[in-house]
Amino acid sequence: MALYCAISNEVPEVPVVSPSSGAVFERRIIEKYIIENGVDPISGKELSVEDLIEIKTPPIVKPKPPSATSIPATLKSMQDEWDALMLHTFTQRQQLQTARQELSHALYQHDAACRVIARLTKEVTAAREALATLKPQAGIVAPQPTQAAEAAAGPGGVVAIGMSAEVVSRLQERATALTQERKRRGRTVPEGLVTPEQIRSFLTLASHPGLHSASVPGILALDINPSDHSRILTGGNDRNATVFNKDTEQVVAILKGHTKKVTRVIYHPDEDTVITASPDHTIRVWNVPTSQTTVLLRSHEGPVTGLSLHPTGDYVLSTSTDQHWAFSDIRTGALLTKVSDSSGVSLTTAQFHPDGLIFGTGTENSQVKIWDLKEQSNVANFPGHVGPVTSISFSENGYYLATAAEDSCVKLWDLRKLKNFKTIQLEEGYAIKELCFDGSGTYLGVAGTDVRVYLCRQWQELKVFNEHTASATGLRFGHHAHYLASTSMDRTLKIYGIE
């Protein structure tokens, strides 16, 4: 039976065995290793030269000691070098094995750390989103009803306090001033208004897909700041409203607080304030610089479907599926009046007349109704549509009302004669989401399956934009119609104009 050295893997001349590991070694090699390291190379336990046990084997006849100048001496030197090399190689193998184990352990720890970091990052993101949702609640103004009002409160707990003589007087004064201003403007075209030929040459100048979340795609509402036409307000399916500067292409503010999608938005004409409505039954008034809700209106017991700001800038009109329209103070959060539609159907949209004394509402059963705000009474009805009314818009001249429903047509009404004088029939299946006159009443925009612009009075189609890949949901004209903005379910805000 041949013995082999555990270090050099050769037959040892003087074999010894280690009592620690039981391995066989060449004495001269193991002694060198013990002198340098003091441990068994196999087990790693402490070992001394005295502990080694020599193994009795048949004697090997050794040649005479070679002289330093002979070939055998050279061979002996080479043997010594070989032994040293084997010893070094063995040490290297051990160190390599140890390094492999340490690397494997380090990689395992790194992988575990990455998993923990990813989980913590996810939790921090969720916590930040929750904090952002809760933060706007601070400082919210809510009406404080009297004990008598609390006793008379309905299921929603909000009571209409009534329109005081002071409020009615303010409404009347504002209406008189606006009427006189409209008469002064007369039939003249505003200086600087874009011409129909320029409208025809409009191109898509920009497309912005990053204003709302991609996980819940769709922009549902749009408005432009009347005093700063570079600022655009959008409401999305992601429950947020976004203020965007089209000139710098930067998001100014993201308004988080609604618990459901934002379906209606208004930019205040005189203040850095916006108003939003949602199917979560609430209307929020926001301070844009702080991105916080300043007033929370709970005027309805159902999803809010329509929203319109009174020309005074102090009151807001809203409609809901709870079959009521409401008139609220955005400064105090007070509900001034709430009126039920006698037809007993859901209201779908609302819009103030430019003078603010009358307004229109659309219903689920195809009716367009005109209301007197001061008397809180229905003064005229415009039948003729088929399907729920989706949008209504008053012209700035105060004479025309444009309405749309799920019947793929736009109807124009003369408010002086209370009759329909023009119907624009679109393609079958065309879904109209919003109508919008420009600030001068010269152009009418239609947003739906595509985006279209019509010239008023002639009601001639000027331009069709097909750039959206999904249904268009919002449409607004910039100052003097120098540009046109539209939003869509494809998550983009598009800007049209002249290059």
Coordinates of C-alpha atoms in Angstrom, one line a residue:
M1 CA 0.0 0.0 0.0
A2 CA 1.5 3.3 -1.1
L3 CA 1.4 6.4 1.0
Y4 CA 1.1 9.9 -0.4
C5 CA 1.9 13.2 1.1
A6 CA -1.3 15.3 1.6
I7 CA 0.6 18.4 0.6
S8 CA 2.9 17.3 -2.3
N9 CA 0.8 14.3 -3.4
E10 CA 4.0 12.3 -3.7
V11 CA 5.3 9.2 -2.0
P12 CA 7.0 10.5 1.2
E13 CA 10.6 9.4 2.0
V14 CA 9.9 9.9 5.7
P15 CA 6.2 9.6 6.2
V16 CA 4.6 11.0 9.3
V17 CA 0.9 11.2 10.3
S18 CA -0.8 14.1 12.1
P19 CA -2.9 13.0 15.1
S20 CA -5.2 16.0 14.5
S21 CA -6.3 15.2 10.9
G22 CA -4.9 11.7 10.4
A23 CA -3.3 12.8 7.1
V24 CA 0.1 11.6 6.0
F25 CA 2.9 14.1 5.2
E26 CA 6.5 14.2 4.1
R27 CA 8.3 15.0 7.3
R28 CA 10.5 17.8 5.9
I29 CA 7.5 19.5 4.3
I30 CA 5.1 19.3 7.2
E31 CA 7.9 20.5 9.6
K32 CA 8.4 23.6 7.4
Y33 CA 4.6 24.2 7.4
I34 CA 4.4 23.8 11.2
I35 CA 7.3 26.2 11.8
E36 CA 5.6 28.8 9.6
N37 CA 2.0 28.4 10.7
G38 CA 1.8 26.2 13.8
V39 CA -1.4 24.4 12.7
D40 CA -2.4 21.2 10.9
P41 CA -2.8 22.2 7.2
I42 CA -5.8 19.9 6.8
S43 CA -7.8 20.5 10.0
G44 CA -6.5 23.9 10.9
K45 CA -6.0 22.9 14.5
E46 CA -2.9 23.7 16.5
L47 CA 0.0 21.2 15.8
S48 CA 3.7 20.9 16.8
V49 CA 6.5 18.9 15.4
E50 CA 6.6 16.7 18.5
D51 CA 3.0 15.7 17.9
L52 CA 3.8 14.1 14.5
I53 CA 3.9 10.2 14.5
E54 CA 6.4 8.6 12.2
I55 CA 5.2 5.7 10.2
K56 CA 7.4 2.7 9.9
T57 CA 8.0 1.8 6.3
P58 CA 10.7 -0.4 4.6
P59 CA 14.0 1.5 4.6
I60 CA 14.8 3.3 1.4
V61 CA 18.5 3.2 0.4
K62 CA 19.6 6.8 0.0
P63 CA 22.4 7.8 -2.3
K64 CA 25.5 9.4 -0.9
P65 CA 25.2 13.1 -0.1
P66 CA 25.8 14.9 -3.4
S67 CA 28.4 17.6 -3.7
A68 CA 27.2 21.1 -4.5
T69 CA 28.8 20.9 -7.9
S70 CA 27.4 17.6 -9.1
I71 CA 24.3 16.9 -11.0
P72 CA 22.7 15.1 -8.1
A73 CA 23.3 18.2 -6.0
T74 CA 21.5 20.3 -8.6
L75 CA 18.7 17.7 -8.6
K76 CA 18.5 18.0 -4.8
S77 CA 18.2 21.8 -5.0
M78 CA 15.5 21.4 -7.6
Q79 CA 13.8 18.9 -5.2
D80 CA 13.9 21.5 -2.4
E81 CA 12.4 24.1 -4.8
W82 CA 9.7 21.7 -5.8
D83 CA 8.9 21.0 -2.1
A84 CA 8.6 24.7 -1.5
L85 CA 6.5 25.2 -4.6
M86 CA 4.1 22.4 -3.5
L87 CA 3.9 23.9 0.0
H88 CA 3.0 27.3 -1.5
T89 CA 0.5 25.8 -4.0
F90 CA -1.2 24.0 -1.1
T91 CA -1.4 27.2 0.8
Q92 CA -2.8 29.1 -2.2
R93 CA -5.5 26.4 -2.7
Q94 CA -6.5 26.8 0.9
Q95 CA -6.7 30.6 0.6
L96 CA -8.7 30.3 -2.6
Q97 CA -11.2 28.0 -0.9
T98 CA -11.5 30.4 2.0
A99 CA -12.0 33.4 -0.4
R100 CA -14.7 31.5 -2.3
Q101 CA -16.6 30.9 0.9
E102 CA -16.2 34.5 2.1
L103 CA -17.3 35.8 -1.4
S104 CA -20.4 33.5 -1.4
H105 CA -21.3 34.7 2.1
A106 CA -20.8 38.4 1.0
L107 CA -23.0 37.9 -2.1
Y108 CA -25.7 36.3 0.0
Q109 CA -25.6 39.2 2.4
H110 CA -25.7 41.7 -0.5
D111 CA -28.7 40.1 -2.1
A112 CA -30.5 40.1 1.3
A113 CA -29.6 43.7 1.8
C114 CA -30.9 44.7 -1.7
R115 CA -34.2 42.9 -0.9
V116 CA -34.6 44.8 2.4
I117 CA -33.7 48.1 0.8
A118 CA -36.3 47.5 -2.0
R119 CA -39.0 46.7 0.5
L120 CA -38.1 49.7 2.6
T121 CA -38.1 52.0 -0.4
K122 CA -41.5 50.7 -1.4
E123 CA -42.8 51.3 2.1
V124 CA -41.3 54.8 2.2
T125 CA -42.9 55.7 -1.2
A126 CA -46.3 54.4 0.1
A127 CA -45.9 56.4 3.3
R128 CA -45.0 59.6 1.3
E129 CA -48.1 59.2 -0.9
A130 CA -50.3 58.7 2.1
L131 CA -48.7 61.7 3.7
A132 CA -49.2 63.8 0.6
T133 CA -52.9 62.7 0.6
L134 CA -53.4 63.6 4.2
K135 CA -51.4 66.8 4.2
P136 CA -53.8 68.9 2.2
Q137 CA -56.4 68.3 5.0
A138 CA -54.6 70.7 7.2
G139 CA -56.1 74.2 7.4
I140 CA -59.3 73.2 5.5
V141 CA -62.1 75.7 6.0
A142 CA -65.5 74.0 6.6
P143 CA -68.8 75.6 7.4
Q144 CA -69.8 75.5 11.1
P145 CA -73.6 75.3 11.2
T146 CA -75.6 76.7 14.1
Q147 CA -77.5 74.3 16.4
A148 CA -80.7 75.0 14.5
A149 CA -79.0 74.3 11.2
E150 CA -77.6 71.1 12.6
A151 CA -81.0 70.0 13.7
A152 CA -82.4 70.6 10.2
A153 CA -79.4 68.9 8.5
G154 CA -80.2 66.2 6.0
P155 CA -78.3 62.9 5.5
G156 CA -75.2 64.7 4.3
G157 CA -75.0 66.9 7.4
V158 CA -74.7 70.1 5.2
V159 CA -77.3 72.8 5.4
A160 CA -78.0 75.6 2.9
I161 CA -77.9 78.8 4.9
G162 CA -79.7 80.8 2.2
M163 CA -78.7 83.6 -0.1
S164 CA -78.7 86.8 1.8
A165 CA -79.7 90.2 0.4
E166 CA -76.0 91.1 0.3
V167 CA -75.2 88.1 -1.8
V168 CA -78.0 88.9 -4.2
S169 CA -76.9 92.5 -4.4
R170 CA -73.4 91.5 -5.3
L171 CA -74.7 89.1 -8.0
Q172 CA -76.8 91.8 -9.5
E173 CA -74.0 94.5 -9.4
R174 CA -71.6 92.1 -11.2
A175 CA -74.2 91.2 -13.8
T176 CA -74.9 94.8 -14.6
A177 CA -71.2 95.7 -15.0
L178 CA -70.6 92.7 -17.2
T179 CA -73.6 93.5 -19.4
Q180 CA -72.5 97.1 -19.9
E181 CA -69.0 95.9 -20.7
R182 CA -70.4 93.5 -23.3
K183 CA -72.4 96.2 -24.9
R184 CA -69.3 98.5 -25.2
R185 CA -67.4 95.8 -27.0
G186 CA -70.4 95.5 -29.4
R187 CA -69.8 93.6 -32.5
T188 CA -66.2 94.5 -33.0
V189 CA -63.6 91.7 -33.2
P190 CA -61.0 91.9 -30.4
E191 CA -57.7 93.3 -31.5
G192 CA -55.1 90.5 -31.8
L193 CA -57.7 87.7 -32.3
V194 CA -56.4 84.8 -34.4
T195 CA -58.1 84.8 -37.9
P196 CA -59.9 81.7 -39.3
E197 CA -57.1 81.3 -41.9
Q198 CA -54.6 81.1 -39.0
I199 CA -56.8 78.5 -37.2
R200 CA -56.7 76.4 -40.4
S201 CA -52.9 76.5 -40.3
F202 CA -52.6 75.3 -36.7
L203 CA -50.2 72.5 -36.0
T204 CA -49.4 70.4 -33.0
L205 CA -46.7 72.3 -31.2
A206 CA -46.2 70.1 -28.1
S207 CA -47.4 66.9 -26.6
H208 CA -47.0 66.3 -22.8
P209 CA -47.6 62.7 -21.6
G210 CA -46.1 62.9 -18.2
L211 CA -48.5 65.1 -16.2
H212 CA -50.5 62.2 -14.7
S213 CA -49.8 58.6 -13.6
A214 CA -49.2 56.1 -16.3
S215 CA -50.6 53.3 -14.1
V216 CA -54.1 54.9 -14.2
P217 CA -54.0 56.6 -17.6
G218 CA -56.4 59.3 -18.7
I219 CA -56.8 63.1 -18.3
L220 CA -60.4 64.0 -17.7
A221 CA -60.6 67.7 -17.3
L222 CA -58.8 70.9 -18.5
D223 CA -58.8 74.6 -17.8
I224 CA -56.4 77.5 -18.6
N225 CA -55.6 80.4 -16.1
P226 CA -57.4 83.4 -17.6
S227 CA -54.8 85.8 -16.2
D228 CA -51.7 83.8 -17.0
H229 CA -52.3 81.8 -20.2
S230 CA -49.1 79.8 -19.8
R231 CA -50.6 77.9 -16.9
I232 CA -52.8 74.9 -17.6
L233 CA -54.8 72.9 -15.1
T234 CA -55.6 69.2 -15.7
G235 CA -57.5 66.6 -13.7
G236 CA -56.8 62.9 -14.1
N237 CA -57.9 59.4 -13.5
D238 CA -55.1 59.1 -11.0
R239 CA -57.1 61.3 -8.5
N240 CA -54.7 64.2 -8.9
A241 CA -54.9 67.7 -10.4
T242 CA -51.8 69.1 -12.0
V243 CA -50.8 72.7 -12.7
F244 CA -48.5 72.9 -15.7
N245 CA -46.6 75.8 -17.3
K246 CA -46.6 75.3 -21.1
D247 CA -43.9 77.9 -21.7
T248 CA -41.3 76.4 -19.3
E249 CA -42.7 72.9 -19.8
Q250 CA -42.5 72.4 -16.0
V251 CA -45.1 71.0 -13.5
V252 CA -45.9 73.8 -11.1
A253 CA -47.9 71.8 -8.6
I254 CA -49.5 68.4 -8.1
L255 CA -52.7 68.6 -6.0
K256 CA -53.4 65.4 -4.1
G257 CA -56.4 64.9 -1.8
H258 CA -59.3 63.5 -3.8
T259 CA -60.1 59.8 -3.1
K260 CA -61.5 59.3 -6.6
K261 CA -60.7 60.6 -10.1
V262 CA -60.8 64.4 -10.8
T263 CA -63.5 65.1 -13.4
R264 CA -63.9 68.9 -13.2
V265 CA -61.3 71.7 -12.8
I266 CA -61.5 75.5 -12.8
Y267 CA -58.6 78.0 -12.6
H268 CA -59.6 81.1 -10.7
P269 CA -59.3 84.2 -13.0
D270 CA -57.8 86.6 -10.4
E271 CA -56.0 84.4 -7.8
D272 CA -53.5 81.5 -7.9
T273 CA -56.3 79.2 -6.8
V274 CA -58.0 76.3 -8.5
I275 CA -61.2 74.4 -7.8
T276 CA -61.7 70.7 -8.5
A277 CA -64.6 68.2 -8.3
S278 CA -64.7 64.4 -8.1
P279 CA -67.1 61.5 -7.8
D280 CA -65.9 61.3 -4.1
H281 CA -68.8 63.8 -3.5
T282 CA -66.4 66.7 -2.7
I283 CA -65.3 70.0 -4.2
R284 CA -61.9 71.3 -3.2
V285 CA -60.5 74.8 -3.3
W286 CA -56.7 74.7 -3.6
N287 CA -53.9 77.2 -3.0
V288 CA -51.5 76.5 -5.8
P289 CA -48.2 77.8 -4.2
T290 CA -48.7 75.5 -1.2
S291 CA -50.5 72.7 -3.0
Q292 CA -53.0 72.5 -0.1
T293 CA -56.7 72.4 0.1
T294 CA -58.0 75.6 1.7
V295 CA -61.7 74.9 1.5
L296 CA -63.5 71.5 1.3
L297 CA -67.1 71.6 0.1
R298 CA -69.4 68.7 0.8
S299 CA -72.5 70.1 -0.9
H300 CA -73.7 66.8 -2.4
E301 CA -74.5 63.3 -1.4
G302 CA -73.5 61.8 -4.8
P303 CA -70.7 62.2 -7.4
V304 CA -70.2 65.8 -8.5
T305 CA -70.8 66.0 -12.2
G306 CA -70.7 69.7 -13.0
L307 CA -68.7 72.7 -11.8
S308 CA -68.8 76.4 -12.8
L309 CA -67.3 79.5 -11.2
H310 CA -69.5 82.6 -10.8
P311 CA -68.1 85.8 -12.5
T312 CA -67.6 87.4 -9.0
G313 CA -65.0 84.7 -8.3
D314 CA -66.5 84.1 -4.9
Y315 CA -69.1 81.4 -5.6
V316 CA -69.2 78.1 -7.3
L317 CA -72.1 76.2 -9.0
S318 CA -72.1 72.4 -8.9
T319 CA -74.4 69.6 -10.0
S320 CA -74.5 66.0 -8.9
T321 CA -76.1 62.6 -9.5
D322 CA -78.0 63.3 -6.3
Q323 CA -80.4 65.3 -8.5
H324 CA -79.5 68.7 -7.0
W325 CA -77.6 71.8 -8.0
A326 CA -75.8 73.7 -5.3
F327 CA -74.4 77.3 -5.0
S328 CA -71.6 77.6 -2.5
D329 CA -69.2 80.2 -1.1
I330 CA -65.6 79.2 -1.9
R331 CA -64.3 81.7 0.7
T332 CA -66.1 80.3 3.8
G333 CA -67.1 76.9 2.5
A334 CA -70.8 77.7 3.2
L335 CA -73.5 76.1 1.1
L336 CA -75.8 79.0 0.2
T337 CA -78.5 77.2 -1.6
K338 CA -79.3 73.7 -2.9
V339 CA -82.2 73.0 -5.3
S340 CA -83.6 69.7 -6.5
D341 CA -84.4 69.1 -10.1
S342 CA -88.1 68.5 -10.4
S343 CA -87.6 65.8 -13.0
G344 CA -86.0 63.5 -10.5
V345 CA -83.0 62.5 -12.7
S346 CA -79.3 63.0 -12.3
L347 CA -77.7 66.2 -13.4
T348 CA -74.7 65.7 -15.7
T349 CA -73.2 69.2 -16.2
A350 CA -73.5 72.9 -15.4
Q351 CA -72.3 76.3 -16.7
F352 CA -72.9 79.9 -15.7
H353 CA -74.1 82.4 -18.2
P354 CA -71.4 85.2 -18.7
D355 CA -73.4 87.7 -16.6
G356 CA -73.9 85.2 -13.8
L357 CA -77.6 85.6 -13.1
I358 CA -78.7 82.5 -15.1
F359 CA -77.1 79.2 -15.7
G360 CA -77.7 76.0 -17.5
T361 CA -77.7 72.3 -16.5
G362 CA -77.8 69.1 -18.4
T363 CA -79.7 66.0 -17.2
E364 CA -79.5 62.3 -17.6
N365 CA -82.7 62.3 -19.6
S366 CA -81.5 64.6 -22.4
Q367 CA -82.9 67.8 -21.0
V368 CA -81.1 71.2 -21.0
K369 CA -82.5 73.5 -18.4
I370 CA -82.0 77.2 -17.8
W371 CA -82.2 78.4 -14.2
D372 CA -82.6 81.8 -12.6
L373 CA -80.1 82.0 -9.8
K374 CA -81.7 84.7 -7.7
E375 CA -85.1 83.1 -7.8
Q376 CA -83.7 79.5 -7.8
S377 CA -86.3 78.5 -10.4
N378 CA -86.3 76.7 -13.7
V379 CA -87.1 79.4 -16.4
A380 CA -86.6 77.5 -19.6
N381 CA -86.1 74.0 -21.0
F382 CA -84.4 73.0 -24.3
P383 CA -85.5 69.5 -25.4
G384 CA -84.2 67.8 -28.5
H385 CA -81.2 65.7 -27.6
V386 CA -81.1 62.0 -27.3
G387 CA -79.1 60.5 -24.4
P388 CA -77.5 62.1 -21.4
V389 CA -76.3 65.7 -21.9
T390 CA -72.4 65.7 -21.8
S391 CA -71.5 69.4 -22.1
I392 CA -73.0 72.9 -22.4
S393 CA -71.2 76.2 -23.1
F394 CA -72.4 79.8 -23.2
S395 CA -70.9 82.1 -25.7
E396 CA -69.3 85.3 -24.4
N397 CA -71.8 87.4 -26.4
G398 CA -74.5 86.1 -24.0
Y399 CA -76.9 85.1 -26.8
Y400 CA -75.8 81.6 -27.8
L401 CA -75.8 78.3 -25.9
A402 CA -74.1 75.2 -27.3
T403 CA -75.1 71.8 -26.0
A404 CA -74.0 68.2 -26.7
A405 CA -75.3 64.8 -25.7
E406 CA -74.7 61.2 -26.6
D407 CA -76.5 61.6 -29.9
S408 CA -73.3 62.8 -31.8
C409 CA -74.7 66.3 -32.5
V410 CA -74.1 69.8 -31.3
K411 CA -77.1 72.0 -30.9
L412 CA -77.0 75.8 -30.9
W413 CA -79.7 77.7 -29.0
D414 CA -80.7 81.4 -29.2
L415 CA -81.4 82.5 -25.6
R416 CA -83.4 85.5 -26.8
K417 CA -85.9 83.4 -28.7
L418 CA -85.4 80.2 -26.6
K419 CA -85.1 78.0 -29.7
N420 CA -82.7 75.8 -31.5
F421 CA -81.4 77.6 -34.6
K422 CA -78.6 75.3 -35.7
T423 CA -77.7 71.6 -35.3
I424 CA -74.3 70.3 -36.3
Q425 CA -74.6 66.6 -36.9
L426 CA -71.4 64.7 -36.6
E427 CA -70.5 61.2 -37.7
E428 CA -72.5 58.3 -36.2
G429 CA -70.9 57.2 -33.0
Y430 CA -68.9 60.4 -32.4
A431 CA -68.6 60.8 -28.7
I432 CA -68.7 64.5 -27.7
K433 CA -67.0 65.1 -24.3
E434 CA -66.8 68.9 -24.1
L435 CA -67.8 72.1 -25.9
C436 CA -65.9 75.4 -25.5
F437 CA -66.3 78.9 -26.9
D438 CA -63.2 81.1 -27.1
G439 CA -63.1 84.3 -25.0
S440 CA -64.5 86.4 -27.8
G441 CA -67.3 84.0 -28.8
T442 CA -65.8 83.8 -32.4
Y443 CA -64.9 80.1 -32.3
L444 CA -66.4 77.0 -30.9
G445 CA -64.3 74.0 -30.0
V446 CA -65.5 70.4 -29.9
A447 CA -63.6 67.6 -28.0
G448 CA -64.5 64.0 -28.4
T449 CA -63.5 61.3 -30.9
D450 CA -61.2 64.1 -32.3
V451 CA -60.8 67.8 -31.7
R452 CA -62.6 70.3 -34.0
V453 CA -62.9 74.1 -34.3
Y454 CA -65.9 75.8 -35.8
L455 CA -66.3 79.5 -36.9
C456 CA -69.4 80.9 -35.1
R457 CA -72.3 82.5 -37.0
Q458 CA -71.4 80.6 -40.2
W459 CA -70.8 77.5 -38.1
Q460 CA -68.2 76.4 -40.6
E461 CA -65.7 73.7 -39.7
L462 CA -62.2 75.2 -39.7
K463 CA -59.9 72.5 -38.5
V464 CA -59.8 68.9 -37.3
F465 CA -57.0 67.5 -35.1
N466 CA -56.6 63.7 -35.0
E467 CA -53.3 63.6 -33.0
H468 CA -54.8 61.9 -29.9
T469 CA -54.8 58.1 -29.8
A470 CA -57.9 58.0 -27.6
S471 CA -61.0 60.1 -27.0
A472 CA -60.3 63.8 -26.3
T473 CA -61.8 64.9 -22.9
G474 CA -61.0 68.5 -22.6
L475 CA -60.6 71.6 -24.7
R476 CA -59.7 75.3 -24.1
F477 CA -58.6 78.3 -26.2
G478 CA -55.7 80.4 -25.1
H479 CA -55.7 84.2 -25.1
H480 CA -57.3 85.5 -28.3
A481 CA -57.2 81.9 -29.5
H482 CA -53.4 82.1 -30.1
Y483 CA -53.2 78.5 -29.1
L484 CA -55.5 75.6 -28.4
A485 CA -55.1 73.0 -25.6
S486 CA -56.7 69.5 -25.5
T487 CA -56.5 66.5 -23.2
S488 CA -57.3 62.9 -23.8
M489 CA -57.7 59.5 -22.3
D490 CA -54.3 58.7 -23.9
R491 CA -52.8 60.6 -21.0
T492 CA -51.5 63.5 -23.1
L493 CA -51.9 67.3 -23.1
K494 CA -51.5 68.6 -26.6
I495 CA -50.9 72.2 -27.6
Y496 CA -51.9 73.5 -31.1
G497 CA -50.8 76.7 -32.7
I498 CA -48.8 78.4 -35.4
E499 CA -45.1 77.5 -35.5

